[in-house]
mmCIF file of C-alpha atoms in Angstrom:
data_model
loop_
_atom_site.group_PDB
_atom_site.id
_atom_site.type_symbol
_atom_site.label_atom_id
_atom_site.label_comp_id
_atom_site.label_asym_id
_atom_site.label_seq_id
_atom_site.Cartn_x
_atom_site.Cartn_y
_atom_site.Cartn_z
ATOM 1 C CA UNK A 110 -12.014 -28.145 2.094
ATOM 2 C CA UNK A 111 -11.965 -24.429 1.297
ATOM 3 C CA UNK A 112 -12.124 -21.848 4.090
ATOM 4 C CA UNK A 113 -14.225 -18.766 3.346
ATOM 5 C CA UNK A 114 -13.350 -15.730 5.472
ATOM 6 C CA UNK A 115 -15.534 -12.621 5.749
ATOM 7 C CA UNK A 116 -14.404 -9.060 6.369
ATOM 8 C CA UNK A 117 -15.507 -9.119 10.008
ATOM 9 C CA UNK A 118 -13.614 -12.348 10.683
ATOM 10 C CA UNK A 119 -10.501 -10.975 8.987
ATOM 11 C CA UNK A 120 -10.682 -7.799 11.090
ATOM 12 C CA UNK A 121 -10.574 -9.894 14.242
ATOM 13 C CA UNK A 122 -7.540 -11.826 12.955
ATOM 14 C CA UNK A 123 -5.447 -8.910 11.665
ATOM 15 C CA UNK A 124 -2.197 -8.127 13.494
ATOM 16 C CA UNK A 125 -0.103 -5.221 12.245
ATOM 17 C CA UNK A 126 3.262 -6.205 13.742
ATOM 18 C CA UNK A 127 3.012 -9.694 12.269
ATOM 19 C CA UNK A 128 1.863 -8.276 8.926
ATOM 20 C CA UNK A 129 4.862 -5.936 8.727
ATOM 21 C CA UNK A 130 7.226 -8.878 9.276
ATOM 22 C CA UNK A 131 5.322 -10.915 6.683
ATOM 23 C CA UNK A 132 5.373 -8.158 4.051
ATOM 24 C CA UNK A 133 9.078 -7.501 4.626
ATOM 25 C CA UNK A 134 9.777 -11.195 4.054
ATOM 26 C CA UNK A 135 7.655 -11.154 0.891
ATOM 27 C CA UNK A 136 9.640 -8.278 -0.609
ATOM 28 C CA UNK A 137 12.860 -10.088 0.274
ATOM 29 C CA UNK A 138 11.669 -13.271 -1.418
ATOM 30 C CA UNK A 139 10.820 -11.346 -4.581
ATOM 31 C CA UNK A 140 14.344 -9.921 -4.715
ATOM 32 C CA UNK A 141 15.993 -13.294 -4.081
ATOM 33 C CA UNK A 142 13.958 -15.269 -6.612
ATOM 34 C CA UNK A 143 11.861 -17.416 -4.284
ATOM 35 C CA UNK A 144 8.653 -15.668 -5.374
ATOM 36 C CA UNK A 145 7.198 -14.768 -8.756
ATOM 37 C CA UNK A 146 5.248 -11.567 -9.329
ATOM 38 C CA UNK A 147 4.035 -10.698 -12.855
ATOM 39 C CA UNK A 148 2.639 -7.270 -13.645
ATOM 40 C CA UNK A 149 -1.161 -7.501 -13.479
ATOM 41 C CA UNK A 150 -3.317 -7.276 -16.564
ATOM 42 C CA UNK A 151 -5.959 -4.562 -16.694
ATOM 43 C CA UNK A 152 -9.310 -5.664 -18.102
ATOM 44 C CA UNK A 153 -11.691 -2.994 -19.333
ATOM 45 C CA UNK A 154 -14.264 -2.246 -22.017
ATOM 46 C CA UNK A 155 -15.422 1.060 -23.538
ATOM 47 C CA UNK A 156 -18.880 0.531 -22.040
ATOM 48 C CA UNK A 157 -17.830 1.792 -18.564
ATOM 49 C CA UNK A 158 -15.026 3.251 -16.460
ATOM 50 C CA UNK A 159 -14.591 -0.072 -14.623
ATOM 51 C CA UNK A 160 -11.272 -1.870 -14.620
ATOM 52 C CA UNK A 161 -10.653 -5.391 -13.297
ATOM 53 C CA UNK A 162 -7.124 -6.400 -12.312
ATOM 54 C CA UNK A 163 -6.221 -10.055 -11.627
ATOM 55 C CA UNK A 164 -3.206 -9.735 -9.308
ATOM 56 C CA UNK A 165 -1.370 -13.083 -9.237
ATOM 57 C CA UNK A 166 1.640 -14.298 -7.249
ATOM 58 C CA UNK A 167 3.546 -17.487 -6.400
ATOM 59 C CA UNK A 168 5.734 -18.068 -3.340
ATOM 60 C CA UNK A 169 8.048 -20.856 -2.225
ATOM 61 C CA UNK A 170 8.241 -19.363 1.278
ATOM 62 C CA UNK A 171 4.480 -19.377 1.813
ATOM 63 C CA UNK A 172 3.861 -22.497 -0.327
ATOM 64 C CA UNK A 173 0.998 -20.733 -2.077
ATOM 65 C CA UNK A 174 -0.230 -19.482 -5.397
ATOM 66 C CA UNK A 175 -2.760 -16.674 -5.199
ATOM 67 C CA UNK A 176 -4.816 -14.253 -7.216
ATOM 68 C CA UNK A 177 -6.718 -11.195 -6.072
ATOM 69 C CA UNK A 178 -9.391 -9.891 -8.420
ATOM 70 C CA UNK A 179 -9.509 -6.138 -7.883
ATOM 71 C CA UNK A 180 -12.524 -4.277 -9.250
ATOM 72 C CA UNK A 181 -11.783 -0.543 -9.642
ATOM 73 C CA UNK A 182 -15.055 1.244 -10.435
ATOM 74 C CA UNK A 183 -14.885 5.010 -9.736
ATOM 75 C CA UNK A 184 -18.528 5.556 -10.763
ATOM 76 C CA UNK A 185 -19.652 3.444 -7.772
ATOM 77 C CA UNK A 186 -19.123 6.581 -5.701
ATOM 78 C CA UNK A 187 -22.228 8.134 -7.259
ATOM 79 C CA UNK A 188 -24.308 5.233 -5.888
ATOM 80 C CA UNK A 189 -22.729 5.272 -2.435
ATOM 81 C CA UNK A 190 -20.872 2.022 -3.123
ATOM 82 C CA UNK A 191 -17.170 1.229 -2.572
ATOM 83 C CA UNK A 192 -15.130 2.258 -5.593
ATOM 84 C CA UNK A 193 -12.767 -0.667 -5.079
ATOM 85 C CA UNK A 194 -13.712 -4.225 -4.169
ATOM 86 C CA UNK A 195 -11.597 -7.351 -4.197
ATOM 87 C CA UNK A 196 -11.524 -11.053 -3.408
ATOM 88 C CA UNK A 197 -8.393 -13.125 -2.712
ATOM 89 C CA UNK A 198 -8.069 -16.809 -3.611
ATOM 90 C CA UNK A 199 -5.289 -18.907 -2.058
ATOM 91 C CA UNK A 200 -4.206 -22.218 -3.587
ATOM 92 C CA UNK A 201 -1.717 -24.808 -2.380
ATOM 93 C CA UNK A 202 1.492 -24.582 -4.380
ATOM 94 C CA UNK A 203 1.966 -28.322 -3.932
ATOM 95 C CA UNK A 204 -1.453 -29.675 -4.880
ATOM 96 C CA UNK A 205 -3.412 -26.795 -6.447
ATOM 97 C CA UNK A 206 -6.192 -27.190 -3.874
ATOM 98 C CA UNK A 207 -8.162 -24.017 -3.195
ATOM 99 C CA UNK A 208 -7.387 -23.433 0.468
ATOM 100 C CA UNK A 209 -9.206 -20.185 1.119
ATOM 101 C CA UNK A 210 -11.312 -17.364 -0.305
ATOM 102 C CA UNK A 211 -10.975 -14.035 1.516
ATOM 103 C CA UNK A 212 -12.840 -10.775 1.212
ATOM 104 C CA UNK A 213 -10.101 -8.381 0.090
ATOM 105 C CA UNK A 214 -10.962 -5.169 1.914
ATOM 106 C CA UNK A 215 -9.239 -5.767 5.263
ATOM 107 C CA UNK A 216 -6.147 -7.590 3.903
ATOM 108 C CA UNK A 217 -5.594 -4.874 1.288
ATOM 109 C CA UNK A 218 -5.804 -2.049 3.808
ATOM 110 C CA UNK A 219 -3.532 -3.722 6.355
ATOM 111 C CA UNK A 220 -0.905 -4.956 3.888
ATOM 112 C CA UNK A 221 -0.781 -1.544 2.167
ATOM 113 C CA UNK A 222 -0.007 0.203 5.456
ATOM 114 C CA UNK A 223 2.471 -2.528 6.351
ATOM 115 C CA UNK A 224 4.293 -2.013 3.036
ATOM 116 C CA UNK A 225 4.615 1.709 3.803
ATOM 117 C CA UNK A 226 6.019 0.816 7.218
ATOM 118 C CA UNK A 227 8.562 -1.572 5.686
ATOM 119 C CA UNK A 228 9.617 1.100 3.192
ATOM 120 C CA UNK A 229 9.906 3.692 5.968
ATOM 121 C CA UNK A 230 11.936 1.306 8.121
ATOM 122 C CA UNK A 231 14.497 0.929 5.337
ATOM 123 C CA UNK A 232 14.371 4.371 3.677
ATOM 124 C CA UNK A 233 13.394 7.030 6.240
ATOM 125 C CA UNK A 234 15.793 8.606 8.688
ATOM 126 C CA UNK A 235 15.606 6.368 11.785
ATOM 127 C CA UNK A 236 14.881 9.280 14.129
ATOM 128 C CA UNK A 237 11.820 10.411 12.145
ATOM 129 C CA UNK A 238 9.191 11.444 14.689
ATOM 130 C CA UNK A 239 6.612 13.438 12.700
ATOM 131 C CA UNK A 240 4.220 11.530 10.463
ATOM 132 C CA UNK A 241 2.320 13.478 7.823
ATOM 133 C CA UNK A 242 -0.906 12.090 6.365
ATOM 134 C CA UNK A 243 -2.713 13.492 3.347
ATOM 135 C CA UNK A 244 -6.099 11.882 3.888
ATOM 136 C CA UNK A 245 -7.719 10.707 7.130
ATOM 137 C CA UNK A 246 -9.810 7.675 6.186
ATOM 138 C CA UNK A 247 -9.444 4.021 7.136
ATOM 139 C CA UNK A 248 -6.123 3.741 5.308
ATOM 140 C CA UNK A 249 -4.747 6.646 7.339
ATOM 141 C CA UNK A 250 -5.765 4.918 10.580
ATOM 142 C CA UNK A 251 -3.935 1.789 9.436
ATOM 143 C CA UNK A 252 -0.846 3.834 8.564
ATOM 144 C CA UNK A 253 -0.634 5.251 12.086
ATOM 145 C CA UNK A 254 -0.869 1.722 13.476
ATOM 146 C CA UNK A 255 1.883 0.586 11.113
ATOM 147 C CA UNK A 256 4.283 3.520 11.493
ATOM 148 C CA UNK A 257 4.418 3.457 15.273
ATOM 149 C CA UNK A 258 5.744 -0.110 14.957
ATOM 150 C CA UNK A 259 8.850 0.947 13.018
ATOM 151 C CA UNK A 260 9.630 4.590 13.871
ATOM 152 C CA UNK A 261 9.601 6.776 17.029
ATOM 153 C CA UNK A 262 6.485 8.680 15.949
ATOM 154 C CA UNK A 263 5.474 11.384 18.421
ATOM 155 C CA UNK A 264 3.255 13.619 16.302
ATOM 156 C CA UNK A 265 0.845 13.053 13.411
ATOM 157 C CA UNK A 266 -0.019 16.000 11.180
ATOM 158 C CA UNK A 267 -3.101 15.149 9.124
ATOM 159 C CA UNK A 268 -5.217 16.840 6.474
ATOM 160 C CA UNK A 269 -8.730 15.842 5.492
ATOM 161 C CA UNK A 270 -11.350 17.344 3.213
ATOM 162 C CA UNK A 271 -14.022 16.931 5.909
ATOM 163 C CA UNK A 272 -14.177 17.561 9.644
ATOM 164 C CA UNK A 273 -16.305 14.441 10.096
ATOM 165 C CA UNK A 274 -13.577 12.181 8.699
ATOM 166 C CA UNK A 275 -10.962 13.936 10.811
ATOM 167 C CA UNK A 276 -12.928 13.451 14.034
ATOM 168 C CA UNK A 277 -13.422 9.765 13.252
ATOM 169 C CA UNK A 278 -9.677 9.483 12.626
ATOM 170 C CA UNK A 279 -8.937 11.095 16.002
ATOM 171 C CA UNK A 280 -11.210 8.628 17.792
ATOM 172 C CA UNK A 281 -9.719 5.597 16.057
ATOM 173 C CA UNK A 282 -6.097 6.590 16.731
ATOM 174 C CA UNK A 283 -6.434 7.981 20.284
ATOM 175 C CA UNK A 284 -5.030 4.831 21.884
ATOM 176 C CA UNK A 285 -1.637 5.339 20.215
ATOM 177 C CA UNK A 286 -0.801 8.260 22.521
ATOM 178 C CA UNK A 287 0.635 10.463 19.775
ATOM 179 C CA UNK A 288 -0.186 14.133 19.272
ATOM 180 C CA UNK A 289 -2.705 14.624 16.458
ATOM 181 C CA UNK A 290 -2.493 17.990 14.694
ATOM 182 C CA UNK A 291 -5.091 18.939 12.091
ATOM 183 C CA UNK A 292 -3.447 20.793 9.212
ATOM 184 C CA UNK A 293 -5.152 23.593 7.335
ATOM 185 C CA UNK A 294 -3.630 22.550 4.016
ATOM 186 C CA UNK A 295 -1.786 19.743 2.265
ATOM 187 C CA UNK A 296 1.261 22.003 2.058
ATOM 188 C CA UNK A 297 1.324 22.308 5.861
ATOM 189 C CA UNK A 298 1.351 18.508 6.171
ATOM 190 C CA UNK A 299 4.199 18.103 3.691
ATOM 191 C CA UNK A 300 6.357 20.823 5.198
ATOM 192 C CA UNK A 301 5.849 19.489 8.752
ATOM 193 C CA UNK A 302 6.533 15.806 8.079
ATOM 194 C CA UNK A 303 9.616 13.664 8.447
ATOM 195 C CA UNK A 304 7.663 10.805 6.843
ATOM 196 C CA UNK A 305 4.796 11.651 4.502
ATOM 197 C CA UNK A 306 2.037 9.273 3.359
ATOM 198 C CA UNK A 307 -0.277 10.343 0.535
ATOM 199 C CA UNK A 308 -3.543 8.435 0.849
ATOM 200 C CA UNK A 309 -6.048 10.025 -1.514
ATOM 201 C CA UNK A 310 -7.681 8.698 -4.695
ATOM 202 C CA UNK A 311 -6.405 11.769 -6.517
ATOM 203 C CA UNK A 312 -6.404 11.941 -10.298
ATOM 204 C CA UNK A 313 -4.258 15.114 -10.397
ATOM 205 C CA UNK A 314 -1.338 16.089 -8.129
ATOM 206 C CA UNK A 315 -2.197 17.207 -4.614
ATOM 207 C CA UNK A 316 1.414 17.101 -3.372
ATOM 208 C CA UNK A 317 4.126 19.229 -4.990
ATOM 209 C CA UNK A 318 7.870 18.751 -4.977
ATOM 210 C CA UNK A 319 8.546 22.420 -4.227
ATOM 211 C CA UNK A 320 7.332 21.620 -0.690
ATOM 212 C CA UNK A 321 9.824 18.763 -0.127
ATOM 213 C CA UNK A 322 12.499 19.443 2.483
ATOM 214 C CA UNK A 323 15.859 17.630 2.664
ATOM 215 C CA UNK A 324 15.567 14.356 4.598
ATOM 216 C CA UNK A 325 11.897 13.746 3.806
ATOM 217 C CA UNK A 326 10.667 10.240 3.092
ATOM 218 C CA UNK A 327 7.443 9.910 1.065
ATOM 219 C CA UNK A 328 5.147 6.907 0.741
ATOM 220 C CA UNK A 329 2.998 7.590 -2.336
ATOM 221 C CA UNK A 330 0.080 5.243 -1.785
ATOM 222 C CA UNK A 331 -3.351 6.523 -2.665
ATOM 223 C CA UNK A 332 -3.789 6.912 -6.419
ATOM 224 C CA UNK A 333 -5.611 4.177 -8.292
ATOM 225 C CA UNK A 334 -3.499 1.768 -10.367
ATOM 226 C CA UNK A 335 -4.139 3.737 -13.540
ATOM 227 C CA UNK A 336 -1.432 5.343 -15.700
ATOM 228 C CA UNK A 337 -3.286 8.661 -15.926
ATOM 229 C CA UNK A 338 -3.766 9.127 -12.142
ATOM 230 C CA UNK A 339 -1.222 10.549 -9.708
ATOM 231 C CA UNK A 340 -0.887 12.309 -6.338
ATOM 232 C CA UNK A 341 2.702 13.604 -6.689
ATOM 233 C CA UNK A 342 3.703 16.148 -9.322
ATOM 234 C CA UNK A 343 6.658 15.622 -11.643
ATOM 235 C CA UNK A 344 8.934 17.900 -9.631
ATOM 236 C CA UNK A 345 8.358 15.711 -6.571
ATOM 237 C CA UNK A 346 9.500 12.642 -8.486
ATOM 238 C CA UNK A 347 12.504 14.452 -9.986
ATOM 239 C CA UNK A 348 13.654 15.724 -6.567
ATOM 240 C CA UNK A 349 13.455 12.256 -4.995
ATOM 241 C CA UNK A 350 15.399 9.019 -5.014
ATOM 242 C CA UNK A 351 12.552 6.729 -6.098
ATOM 243 C CA UNK A 352 11.963 3.146 -4.980
ATOM 244 C CA UNK A 353 9.133 0.868 -6.128
ATOM 245 C CA UNK A 354 7.386 -2.302 -4.994
ATOM 246 C CA UNK A 355 7.653 -3.797 -8.506
ATOM 247 C CA UNK A 356 9.227 -2.033 -11.475
ATOM 248 C CA UNK A 357 7.185 -4.051 -13.973
ATOM 249 C CA UNK A 358 3.963 -3.061 -12.226
ATOM 250 C CA UNK A 359 4.997 0.594 -11.905
ATOM 251 C CA UNK A 360 5.710 0.768 -15.638
ATOM 252 C CA UNK A 361 2.154 -0.371 -16.361
ATOM 253 C CA UNK A 362 0.049 1.149 -13.581
ATOM 254 C CA UNK A 363 1.709 4.094 -11.831
ATOM 255 C CA UNK A 364 0.789 7.553 -13.072
ATOM 256 C CA UNK A 365 3.200 9.035 -10.502
ATOM 257 C CA UNK A 366 6.034 7.735 -12.706
ATOM 258 C CA UNK A 367 4.433 7.163 -16.111
ATOM 259 C CA UNK A 368 3.414 10.814 -16.504
ATOM 260 C CA UNK A 369 6.907 12.284 -15.827
ATOM 261 C CA UNK A 370 8.310 9.688 -18.235
ATOM 262 C CA UNK A 371 5.778 10.667 -20.906
ATOM 263 C CA UNK A 372 6.726 14.327 -20.417
ATOM 264 C CA UNK A 373 10.342 13.438 -21.174
ATOM 265 C CA UNK A 374 11.560 14.651 -17.783
ATOM 266 C CA UNK A 375 12.153 11.256 -16.193
ATOM 267 C CA UNK A 376 13.150 7.739 -17.165
ATOM 268 C CA UNK A 377 12.414 4.409 -15.530
ATOM 269 C CA UNK A 378 16.164 3.792 -15.542
ATOM 270 C CA UNK A 379 16.373 6.445 -12.822
ATOM 271 C CA UNK A 380 14.374 4.327 -10.362
ATOM 272 C CA UNK A 381 16.859 3.409 -7.644
ATOM 273 C CA UNK A 382 15.625 -0.109 -6.841
ATOM 274 C CA UNK A 383 12.733 -2.319 -5.935
ATOM 275 C CA UNK A 384 12.174 -2.272 -2.169
ATOM 276 C CA UNK A 385 13.015 -5.975 -1.912
ATOM 277 C CA UNK A 386 16.490 -5.296 -3.307
ATOM 278 C CA UNK A 387 17.107 -2.786 -0.512
ATOM 279 C CA UNK A 388 15.878 -5.263 2.095
ATOM 280 C CA UNK A 389 18.082 -8.021 0.637
ATOM 281 C CA UNK A 390 21.099 -5.701 0.621
ATOM 282 C CA UNK A 391 21.727 -5.881 -3.131
ATOM 283 C CA UNK A 392 20.882 -2.184 -3.697
ATOM 284 C CA UNK A 393 21.421 0.818 -1.391
ATOM 285 C CA UNK A 394 18.532 2.629 0.241
ATOM 286 C CA UNK A 395 19.019 5.997 1.942
ATOM 287 C CA UNK A 396 22.635 7.076 1.528
ATOM 288 C CA UNK A 397 22.561 10.407 3.378
ATOM 289 C CA UNK A 398 20.487 12.184 6.010
ATOM 290 C CA UNK A 399 19.458 14.833 3.492
ATOM 291 C CA UNK A 400 18.267 12.369 0.835
ATOM 292 C CA UNK A 401 14.657 12.814 -0.251
ATOM 293 C CA UNK A 402 13.338 9.274 -0.740
ATOM 294 C CA UNK A 403 10.032 8.243 -2.285
ATOM 295 C CA UNK A 404 8.454 4.801 -2.155
ATOM 296 C CA UNK A 405 5.980 4.512 -5.012
ATOM 297 C CA UNK A 406 3.465 1.987 -3.701
ATOM 298 C CA UNK A 407 1.234 0.596 -6.441
ATOM 299 C CA UNK A 408 0.455 -2.672 -4.636
ATOM 300 C CA UNK A 409 1.345 -6.156 -5.815
ATOM 301 C CA UNK A 410 -0.277 -9.567 -5.582
ATOM 302 C CA UNK A 411 2.595 -10.970 -3.535
ATOM 303 C CA UNK A 412 1.552 -8.702 -0.661
ATOM 304 C CA UNK A 413 -1.936 -10.202 -0.803
ATOM 305 C CA UNK A 414 -0.493 -13.706 -0.874
ATOM 306 C CA UNK A 415 1.688 -12.988 2.157
ATOM 307 C CA UNK A 416 -1.046 -11.516 4.345
ATOM 308 C CA UNK A 417 -3.412 -14.189 3.030
ATOM 309 C CA UNK A 418 -1.095 -16.880 4.399
ATOM 310 C CA UNK A 419 -0.923 -15.110 7.754
ATOM 311 C CA UNK A 420 -4.694 -14.650 8.048
ATOM 312 C CA UNK A 421 -5.468 -18.184 6.822
ATOM 313 C CA UNK A 422 -3.133 -19.724 9.402
ATOM 314 C CA UNK A 423 -4.612 -17.582 12.178
ATOM 315 C CA UNK A 424 -8.143 -18.532 11.107
ATOM 316 C CA UNK A 425 -7.248 -22.209 11.374
ATOM 317 C CA UNK A 426 -5.716 -21.587 14.803
ATOM 318 C CA UNK A 427 -8.836 -19.826 16.124
ATOM 319 C CA UNK A 428 -11.396 -21.943 14.292
ATOM 320 C CA UNK A 429 -12.894 -19.126 12.241
ATOM 321 C CA UNK A 430 -14.393 -19.196 8.765
ATOM 322 C CA UNK A 431 -16.868 -21.284 6.821
ATOM 323 C CA UNK A 432 -15.598 -24.595 5.442
ATOM 324 C CA UNK A 433 -16.948 -25.552 2.023
ATOM 325 C CA UNK A 434 -16.217 -28.585 -0.120
ATOM 326 C CA UNK A 435 -16.057 -27.002 -3.571
ATOM 327 C CA UNK A 436 -15.540 -30.395 -5.232
ATOM 328 C CA UNK A 437 -18.922 -31.783 -4.152
#
């Protein structure tokens, strides 16, 4: 039997603390060879701006194979539709049975914030208390929830293009009992933050390295997985010790790194490590208080597999989801 889980059911099952632990374990398994994570293909045709990415992964720890089909369609915005949609399929590693099909929106948002929290846990200064957010949408709300689990966050400095989004953000984060400060500019956010998260679908840089202060940790999250899109300018990359979720994926999909490389100012050999290598202890993370560290978060299928396992198990525990016999 295959369990089909909707977005509303997944929202009720999501648990950030458990997801952070799960994502940390997934990165560790990638570094130690108990998981396999190929760089995703990008499927597109000249007839539209749409790209479809099948993001596959395999894990001994979770006993699963998985694939998330991510549809990235920027022109959907003109019709009031989501510009990214996805569906996750989980299969038994042992038998190949399709165990579950999950709407991808909630798992993607939660696991992305959890990955930033894992990176911040291992790369930020441990006394970091000011969180900076460039963007105030649903992903920003999830990042507050994630960061307070791993760092002593007391203040959140946030910038948004619209007052409406900012007020919704305030309402959805009020229960965390942190001070929310609305910034007048992106520069104000960057210069105030101990940990900075960039969460916009920018195609050109909105964050500049000249604003980076010693000791800053950056989670570069928001840009689409397209080599021509980026949020961070080249100076920001050059000033930072850069860590990635997957080097193979970053080489194919991350404009934050691909563009400085194409300009001749940077080389992929300068990337410090994959995050899993830092977690496993095979590569160093932050080496000094004044280090500027940057986690370039493109997103990998193994993260979807890991949160998929967590949500599938919780759905079985609570009796949620629609059971379908696909073999009938």
